[in-house]
Amino acid sequence: MFLWRKFLPCYERYILRICIISDTHNRLDRFELPTADVLVHCGDWTLEGNHEELQLFYRALKRVRADYKHVLVVPGNHDRIAESQTDMVEALFKKSSITLLVDKGVVIGGKRFYGAPWVPFCGYWAFEYDNEEAAEFHWSKIPKNTDFLITHSPPHTVLDLSANKWANGNSGCPILAKHVERVKPKFHVFGHIHEGYGMVEYANTTFINAASLKRDYFQQNDPVLIDFP
């Protein structure tokens, strides 16, 4: 079973089928992933973010790489090594034609994808900020013409309800929400808040929290599969 969103056929443009996952935390090899044109991982590949866990994730990605024309990955706050050794991680992924997006974009099938890993402070992890000025610095980089936005954090009040000591209540970022409104992407996909798994649509943007593990880190949510005309 997969969380599925299928759009009406569009014959004038190429339709991309996209599989979206997030927060697999060293368990990617336990998921049954549907074949698609693009695989998107929204971050938290690991638990502690060390080199051994990075290699575990990379091997799992390589095993499914042939099922996708493109693989896009954004780090999360658990993926410390992607912050401390970004160039090394990018070079490793590049060996298998896996694209790391850290404040970067890529065009696939005429659609403009942009990825960024930043999250509000949640306990001394990676890619965190703790004030509005820093949040504005990161999120203002999102290009206005972005069609498909990939972040680790949700925007404030959208699929972001949490209940833990670092993030209680609506835990998404208000500054990110402001810039999503500015950009108006067709899709905004993310994870981070495991309890927020699901899909909603506001103001012509489809928001998807694709957190693949539930809060207990053991029970699984289905991958999200969409058609993007």
PDB file of C-alpha atoms in Angstrom:
ATOM      1  CA  MET A   1       0.000   0.000   0.000  1.00  0.00           C
ATOM      2  CA  PHE A   2       1.159   3.525  -0.818  1.00  0.00           C
ATOM      3  CA  LEU A   3      -0.234   6.951   0.001  1.00  0.00           C
ATOM      4  CA  TRP A   4      -1.248   7.900  -3.510  1.00  0.00           C
ATOM      5  CA  ARG A   5      -2.170  11.114  -5.305  1.00  0.00           C
ATOM      6  CA  LYS A   6      -2.935  10.773  -9.001  1.00  0.00           C
ATOM      7  CA  PHE A   7      -3.695  13.818 -11.114  1.00  0.00           C
ATOM      8  CA  LEU A   8      -5.685  14.029 -14.321  1.00  0.00           C
ATOM      9  CA  PRO A   9      -3.640  13.161 -17.420  1.00  0.00           C
ATOM     10  CA  CYS A  10      -1.864  16.030 -19.129  1.00  0.00           C
ATOM     11  CA  TYR A  11      -0.891  15.258 -22.692  1.00  0.00           C
ATOM     12  CA  GLU A  12       0.952  18.476 -23.510  1.00  0.00           C
ATOM     13  CA  ARG A  13       3.697  18.000 -20.892  1.00  0.00           C
ATOM     14  CA  TYR A  14       5.648  15.075 -19.577  1.00  0.00           C
ATOM     15  CA  ILE A  15       4.162  13.643 -16.374  1.00  0.00           C
ATOM     16  CA  LEU A  16       6.682  12.811 -13.642  1.00  0.00           C
ATOM     17  CA  ARG A  17       5.849  10.005 -11.249  1.00  0.00           C
ATOM     18  CA  ILE A  18       7.501  10.803  -7.916  1.00  0.00           C
ATOM     19  CA  CYS A  19       8.022   8.580  -4.861  1.00  0.00           C
ATOM     20  CA  ILE A  20       8.530  10.574  -1.654  1.00  0.00           C
ATOM     21  CA  ILE A  21       9.950   9.277   1.640  1.00  0.00           C
ATOM     22  CA  SER A  22      11.496  10.841   4.734  1.00  0.00           C
ATOM     23  CA  ASP A  23      12.828  10.033   8.206  1.00  0.00           C
ATOM     24  CA  THR A  24      13.883   6.454   7.467  1.00  0.00           C
ATOM     25  CA  HIS A  25      16.523   6.565  10.257  1.00  0.00           C
ATOM     26  CA  ASN A  26      18.750   3.649   9.152  1.00  0.00           C
ATOM     27  CA  ARG A  27      15.751   1.556   8.028  1.00  0.00           C
ATOM     28  CA  LEU A  28      15.547   2.386   4.325  1.00  0.00           C
ATOM     29  CA  ASP A  29      16.270  -1.231   3.383  1.00  0.00           C
ATOM     30  CA  ARG A  30      13.059  -2.316   5.174  1.00  0.00           C
ATOM     31  CA  PHE A  31      10.759  -0.327   2.904  1.00  0.00           C
ATOM     32  CA  GLU A  32       9.033  -1.545  -0.245  1.00  0.00           C
ATOM     33  CA  LEU A  33       9.427   1.419  -2.586  1.00  0.00           C
ATOM     34  CA  PRO A  34       7.361   1.746  -5.764  1.00  0.00           C
ATOM     35  CA  THR A  35       9.145   2.384  -9.048  1.00  0.00           C
ATOM     36  CA  ALA A  36       8.870   5.974 -10.289  1.00  0.00           C
ATOM     37  CA  ASP A  37      10.706   8.568 -12.352  1.00  0.00           C
ATOM     38  CA  VAL A  38      12.033  10.359  -9.279  1.00  0.00           C
ATOM     39  CA  LEU A  39      12.766   9.234  -5.722  1.00  0.00           C
ATOM     40  CA  VAL A  40      12.798  12.063  -3.167  1.00  0.00           C
ATOM     41  CA  HIS A  41      14.113  11.653   0.385  1.00  0.00           C
ATOM     42  CA  CYS A  42      13.312  14.610   2.662  1.00  0.00           C
ATOM     43  CA  GLY A  43      15.975  13.946   5.294  1.00  0.00           C
ATOM     44  CA  ASP A  44      16.891  12.067   8.465  1.00  0.00           C
ATOM     45  CA  TRP A  45      18.491   9.179   6.643  1.00  0.00           C
ATOM     46  CA  THR A  46      20.317   8.279   9.870  1.00  0.00           C
ATOM     47  CA  LEU A  47      19.955   8.367  13.666  1.00  0.00           C
ATOM     48  CA  GLU A  48      23.316   9.702  14.853  1.00  0.00           C
ATOM     49  CA  GLY A  49      24.636  10.971  11.533  1.00  0.00           C
ATOM     50  CA  ASN A  50      28.017   9.225  11.671  1.00  0.00           C
ATOM     51  CA  HIS A  51      30.068   7.752   8.823  1.00  0.00           C
ATOM     52  CA  GLU A  52      28.898   4.170   9.405  1.00  0.00           C
ATOM     53  CA  GLU A  53      25.247   5.193   9.203  1.00  0.00           C
ATOM     54  CA  LEU A  54      25.928   7.244   6.079  1.00  0.00           C
ATOM     55  CA  GLN A  55      27.424   4.168   4.423  1.00  0.00           C
ATOM     56  CA  LEU A  56      24.406   2.096   5.481  1.00  0.00           C
ATOM     57  CA  PHE A  57      22.067   4.620   3.865  1.00  0.00           C
ATOM     58  CA  TYR A  58      24.193   4.892   0.729  1.00  0.00           C
ATOM     59  CA  ARG A  59      24.237   1.116   0.237  1.00  0.00           C
ATOM     60  CA  ALA A  60      20.450   0.973   0.648  1.00  0.00           C
ATOM     61  CA  LEU A  61      20.029   3.756  -1.919  1.00  0.00           C
ATOM     62  CA  LYS A  62      22.330   2.017  -4.382  1.00  0.00           C
ATOM     63  CA  ARG A  63      20.208  -1.145  -4.163  1.00  0.00           C
ATOM     64  CA  VAL A  64      17.113   0.727  -5.381  1.00  0.00           C
ATOM     65  CA  ARG A  65      18.866   3.263  -7.641  1.00  0.00           C
ATOM     66  CA  ALA A  66      18.040   1.392 -10.853  1.00  0.00           C
ATOM     67  CA  ASP A  67      14.302   1.796 -10.190  1.00  0.00           C
ATOM     68  CA  TYR A  68      14.475   5.585 -10.684  1.00  0.00           C
ATOM     69  CA  LYS A  69      15.703   7.972 -13.351  1.00  0.00           C
ATOM     70  CA  HIS A  70      16.593  10.516 -10.666  1.00  0.00           C
ATOM     71  CA  VAL A  71      17.207  10.339  -6.920  1.00  0.00           C
ATOM     72  CA  LEU A  72      17.101  13.577  -4.899  1.00  0.00           C
ATOM     73  CA  VAL A  73      18.071  13.657  -1.229  1.00  0.00           C
ATOM     74  CA  VAL A  74      17.934  16.456   1.337  1.00  0.00           C
ATOM     75  CA  PRO A  75      19.592  15.981   4.752  1.00  0.00           C
ATOM     76  CA  GLY A  76      17.749  16.311   8.048  1.00  0.00           C
ATOM     77  CA  ASN A  77      18.776  17.342  11.528  1.00  0.00           C
ATOM     78  CA  HIS A  78      19.936  13.797  12.381  1.00  0.00           C
ATOM     79  CA  ASP A  79      22.305  13.712   9.396  1.00  0.00           C
ATOM     80  CA  ARG A  80      25.205  15.459  11.119  1.00  0.00           C
ATOM     81  CA  ILE A  81      27.839  14.215   8.691  1.00  0.00           C
ATOM     82  CA  ALA A  82      26.042  15.971   5.829  1.00  0.00           C
ATOM     83  CA  GLU A  83      26.584  19.285   7.617  1.00  0.00           C
ATOM     84  CA  SER A  84      30.163  18.703   8.796  1.00  0.00           C
ATOM     85  CA  GLN A  85      31.377  17.018   5.578  1.00  0.00           C
ATOM     86  CA  THR A  86      28.973  18.224   2.896  1.00  0.00           C
ATOM     87  CA  ASP A  87      31.477  17.969   0.031  1.00  0.00           C
ATOM     88  CA  MET A  88      32.393  14.392   0.937  1.00  0.00           C
ATOM     89  CA  VAL A  89      28.752  13.320   1.122  1.00  0.00           C
ATOM     90  CA  GLU A  90      27.948  15.031  -2.167  1.00  0.00           C
ATOM     91  CA  ALA A  91      30.900  13.318  -3.877  1.00  0.00           C
ATOM     92  CA  LEU A  92      29.893   9.921  -2.468  1.00  0.00           C
ATOM     93  CA  PHE A  93      26.325  10.235  -3.733  1.00  0.00           C
ATOM     94  CA  LYS A  94      27.492  11.533  -7.096  1.00  0.00           C
ATOM     95  CA  LYS A  95      29.232   8.190  -7.730  1.00  0.00           C
ATOM     96  CA  SER A  96      25.762   6.645  -8.077  1.00  0.00           C
ATOM     97  CA  SER A  97      24.115   9.663  -9.745  1.00  0.00           C
ATOM     98  CA  ILE A  98      22.308  10.605  -6.533  1.00  0.00           C
ATOM     99  CA  THR A  99      21.744  14.352  -6.172  1.00  0.00           C
ATOM    100  CA  LEU A 100      22.291  15.993  -2.780  1.00  0.00           C
ATOM    101  CA  LEU A 101      20.303  19.211  -2.412  1.00  0.00           C
ATOM    102  CA  VAL A 102      21.554  21.619   0.246  1.00  0.00           C
ATOM    103  CA  ASP A 103      20.217  25.036  -0.758  1.00  0.00           C
ATOM    104  CA  LYS A 104      20.317  23.910  -4.379  1.00  0.00           C
ATOM    105  CA  GLY A 105      17.949  23.285  -7.248  1.00  0.00           C
ATOM    106  CA  VAL A 106      17.692  21.005 -10.247  1.00  0.00           C
ATOM    107  CA  VAL A 107      15.402  20.854 -13.287  1.00  0.00           C
ATOM    108  CA  ILE A 108      13.815  17.503 -14.196  1.00  0.00           C
ATOM    109  CA  GLY A 109      11.298  17.121 -16.999  1.00  0.00           C
ATOM    110  CA  GLY A 110      10.843  20.881 -17.116  1.00  0.00           C
ATOM    111  CA  LYS A 111       9.967  21.025 -13.390  1.00  0.00           C
ATOM    112  CA  ARG A 112      12.128  23.072 -11.030  1.00  0.00           C
ATOM    113  CA  PHE A 113      13.035  21.232  -7.805  1.00  0.00           C
ATOM    114  CA  TYR A 114      14.725  22.952  -4.847  1.00  0.00           C
ATOM    115  CA  GLY A 115      15.933  21.370  -1.619  1.00  0.00           C
ATOM    116  CA  ALA A 116      17.028  22.720   1.771  1.00  0.00           C
ATOM    117  CA  PRO A 117      17.611  20.901   5.105  1.00  0.00           C
ATOM    118  CA  TRP A 118      17.127  23.624   7.737  1.00  0.00           C
ATOM    119  CA  VAL A 119      14.973  23.210  10.860  1.00  0.00           C
ATOM    120  CA  PRO A 120      14.122  25.316  13.916  1.00  0.00           C
ATOM    121  CA  PHE A 121      16.227  24.420  16.947  1.00  0.00           C
ATOM    122  CA  CYS A 122      15.233  21.011  18.307  1.00  0.00           C
ATOM    123  CA  GLY A 123      18.091  19.766  20.439  1.00  0.00           C
ATOM    124  CA  TYR A 124      21.688  20.320  19.243  1.00  0.00           C
ATOM    125  CA  TRP A 125      21.538  18.413  15.962  1.00  0.00           C
ATOM    126  CA  ALA A 126      22.464  19.524  12.444  1.00  0.00           C
ATOM    127  CA  PHE A 127      21.167  22.247  10.112  1.00  0.00           C
ATOM    128  CA  GLU A 128      19.422  24.118  12.932  1.00  0.00           C
ATOM    129  CA  TYR A 129      18.696  27.800  13.463  1.00  0.00           C
ATOM    130  CA  ASP A 130      17.438  29.492  16.624  1.00  0.00           C
ATOM    131  CA  ASN A 131      16.290  32.940  15.529  1.00  0.00           C
ATOM    132  CA  GLU A 132      14.209  34.619  12.851  1.00  0.00           C
ATOM    133  CA  GLU A 133      17.175  36.327  11.212  1.00  0.00           C
ATOM    134  CA  ALA A 134      18.885  32.988  10.538  1.00  0.00           C
ATOM    135  CA  ALA A 135      15.631  31.441   9.319  1.00  0.00           C
ATOM    136  CA  GLU A 136      15.112  34.357   6.957  1.00  0.00           C
ATOM    137  CA  PHE A 137      18.664  33.974   5.637  1.00  0.00           C
ATOM    138  CA  HIS A 138      18.073  30.333   4.691  1.00  0.00           C
ATOM    139  CA  TRP A 139      14.496  30.450   3.402  1.00  0.00           C
ATOM    140  CA  SER A 140      14.908  33.642   1.376  1.00  0.00           C
ATOM    141  CA  LYS A 141      17.162  31.611  -0.951  1.00  0.00           C
ATOM    142  CA  ILE A 142      14.218  29.595  -2.299  1.00  0.00           C
ATOM    143  CA  PRO A 143      13.815  30.716  -5.932  1.00  0.00           C
ATOM    144  CA  LYS A 144      10.512  32.305  -6.851  1.00  0.00           C
ATOM    145  CA  ASN A 145      10.014  29.906  -9.785  1.00  0.00           C
ATOM    146  CA  THR A 146      10.296  26.710  -7.704  1.00  0.00           C
ATOM    147  CA  ASP A 147       7.701  24.094  -8.699  1.00  0.00           C
ATOM    148  CA  PHE A 148       8.617  21.362  -6.207  1.00  0.00           C
ATOM    149  CA  LEU A 149      10.024  22.376  -2.824  1.00  0.00           C
ATOM    150  CA  ILE A 150      11.801  19.777  -0.664  1.00  0.00           C
ATOM    151  CA  THR A 151      12.601  20.674   2.937  1.00  0.00           C
ATOM    152  CA  HIS A 152      13.119  18.699   6.106  1.00  0.00           C
ATOM    153  CA  SER A 153      11.033  21.022   8.265  1.00  0.00           C
ATOM    154  CA  PRO A 154       7.319  21.554   7.690  1.00  0.00           C
ATOM    155  CA  PRO A 155       5.952  25.069   7.496  1.00  0.00           C
ATOM    156  CA  HIS A 156       4.157  26.322  10.579  1.00  0.00           C
ATOM    157  CA  THR A 157       0.641  24.861  11.108  1.00  0.00           C
ATOM    158  CA  VAL A 158       0.861  22.454   8.160  1.00  0.00           C
ATOM    159  CA  LEU A 159       1.142  18.769   9.119  1.00  0.00           C
ATOM    160  CA  ASP A 160       3.451  19.817  11.970  1.00  0.00           C
ATOM    161  CA  LEU A 161       1.698  18.832  15.225  1.00  0.00           C
ATOM    162  CA  SER A 162       4.181  17.224  17.598  1.00  0.00           C
ATOM    163  CA  ALA A 163       4.445  16.236  21.232  1.00  0.00           C
ATOM    164  CA  ASN A 164       7.975  15.999  22.599  1.00  0.00           C
ATOM    165  CA  LYS A 165      10.215  18.128  24.796  1.00  0.00           C
ATOM    166  CA  TRP A 166      11.839  19.998  21.900  1.00  0.00           C
ATOM    167  CA  ALA A 167       8.815  20.418  19.666  1.00  0.00           C
ATOM    168  CA  ASN A 168       5.393  20.601  21.288  1.00  0.00           C
ATOM    169  CA  GLY A 169       2.292  21.645  19.350  1.00  0.00           C
ATOM    170  CA  ASN A 170       2.687  23.246  15.914  1.00  0.00           C
ATOM    171  CA  SER A 171       6.403  22.786  15.380  1.00  0.00           C
ATOM    172  CA  GLY A 172       6.914  23.921  11.790  1.00  0.00           C
ATOM    173  CA  CYS A 173       8.706  27.118  10.864  1.00  0.00           C
ATOM    174  CA  PRO A 174       6.701  30.386  10.478  1.00  0.00           C
ATOM    175  CA  ILE A 175       9.439  31.940   8.311  1.00  0.00           C
ATOM    176  CA  LEU A 176       9.376  28.938   5.990  1.00  0.00           C
ATOM    177  CA  ALA A 177       5.586  29.261   5.797  1.00  0.00           C
ATOM    178  CA  LYS A 178       5.999  32.901   4.762  1.00  0.00           C
ATOM    179  CA  HIS A 179       8.376  31.971   1.954  1.00  0.00           C
ATOM    180  CA  VAL A 180       6.185  29.109   0.755  1.00  0.00           C
ATOM    181  CA  GLU A 181       3.454  31.714   0.373  1.00  0.00           C
ATOM    182  CA  ARG A 182       5.911  33.893  -1.564  1.00  0.00           C
ATOM    183  CA  VAL A 183       7.024  31.109  -3.891  1.00  0.00           C
ATOM    184  CA  LYS A 184       3.729  29.222  -4.225  1.00  0.00           C
ATOM    185  CA  PRO A 185       5.223  25.881  -5.330  1.00  0.00           C
ATOM    186  CA  LYS A 186       2.917  23.269  -6.790  1.00  0.00           C
ATOM    187  CA  PHE A 187       4.235  20.822  -4.175  1.00  0.00           C
ATOM    188  CA  HIS A 188       5.970  21.249  -0.842  1.00  0.00           C
ATOM    189  CA  VAL A 189       7.246  17.970   0.629  1.00  0.00           C
ATOM    190  CA  PHE A 190       8.945  17.448   3.987  1.00  0.00           C
ATOM    191  CA  GLY A 191       9.114  15.196   7.063  1.00  0.00           C
ATOM    192  CA  HIS A 192      10.750  15.827  10.477  1.00  0.00           C
ATOM    193  CA  ILE A 193       7.499  15.678  12.486  1.00  0.00           C
ATOM    194  CA  HIS A 194       6.666  11.969  12.351  1.00  0.00           C
ATOM    195  CA  GLU A 195       3.155  12.462  13.714  1.00  0.00           C
ATOM    196  CA  GLY A 196       2.317  14.827  10.840  1.00  0.00           C
ATOM    197  CA  TYR A 197       2.384  12.197   8.077  1.00  0.00           C
ATOM    198  CA  GLY A 198      -0.220  12.948   5.438  1.00  0.00           C
ATOM    199  CA  MET A 199      -1.261  15.217   2.582  1.00  0.00           C
ATOM    200  CA  VAL A 200      -3.264  18.453   2.434  1.00  0.00           C
ATOM    201  CA  GLU A 201      -3.821  21.207  -0.120  1.00  0.00           C
ATOM    202  CA  TYR A 202      -3.898  24.933   0.605  1.00  0.00           C
ATOM    203  CA  ALA A 203      -3.953  27.800  -1.876  1.00  0.00           C
ATOM    204  CA  ASN A 204      -3.000  25.616  -4.860  1.00  0.00           C
ATOM    205  CA  THR A 205       0.007  24.048  -3.087  1.00  0.00           C
ATOM    206  CA  THR A 206      -0.101  20.365  -2.166  1.00  0.00           C
ATOM    207  CA  PHE A 207       1.732  19.806   1.133  1.00  0.00           C
ATOM    208  CA  ILE A 208       3.048  16.317   1.906  1.00  0.00           C
ATOM    209  CA  ASN A 209       4.591  15.143   5.164  1.00  0.00           C
ATOM    210  CA  ALA A 210       6.229  11.901   4.043  1.00  0.00           C
ATOM    211  CA  ALA A 211       7.735  10.793   7.392  1.00  0.00           C
ATOM    212  CA  SER A 212       8.307   7.094   6.833  1.00  0.00           C
ATOM    213  CA  LEU A 213       8.522   6.072  10.484  1.00  0.00           C
ATOM    214  CA  LYS A 214       5.972   6.783  13.170  1.00  0.00           C
ATOM    215  CA  ARG A 215       6.993   8.463  16.428  1.00  0.00           C
ATOM    216  CA  ASP A 216       8.187   5.161  17.937  1.00  0.00           C
ATOM    217  CA  TYR A 217      10.747   4.845  15.083  1.00  0.00           C
ATOM    218  CA  PHE A 218       9.618   1.255  14.390  1.00  0.00           C
ATOM    219  CA  GLN A 219       6.139   1.299  12.841  1.00  0.00           C
ATOM    220  CA  GLN A 220       6.171   2.371   9.207  1.00  0.00           C
ATOM    221  CA  ASN A 221       4.124   4.782   7.122  1.00  0.00           C
ATOM    222  CA  ASP A 222       3.625   4.121   3.424  1.00  0.00           C
ATOM    223  CA  PRO A 223       5.762   5.873   0.798  1.00  0.00           C
ATOM    224  CA  VAL A 224       3.928   8.701  -0.970  1.00  0.00           C
ATOM    225  CA  LEU A 225       3.465   8.346  -4.730  1.00  0.00           C
ATOM    226  CA  ILE A 226       2.283  11.222  -6.909  1.00  0.00           C
ATOM    227  CA  ASP A 227       1.957  12.093 -10.581  1.00  0.00           C
ATOM    228  CA  PHE A 228       3.204  15.604 -11.355  1.00  0.00           C
ATOM    229  CA  PRO A 229       1.833  16.848 -14.724  1.00  0.00           C
TER     230      PRO A 229
END
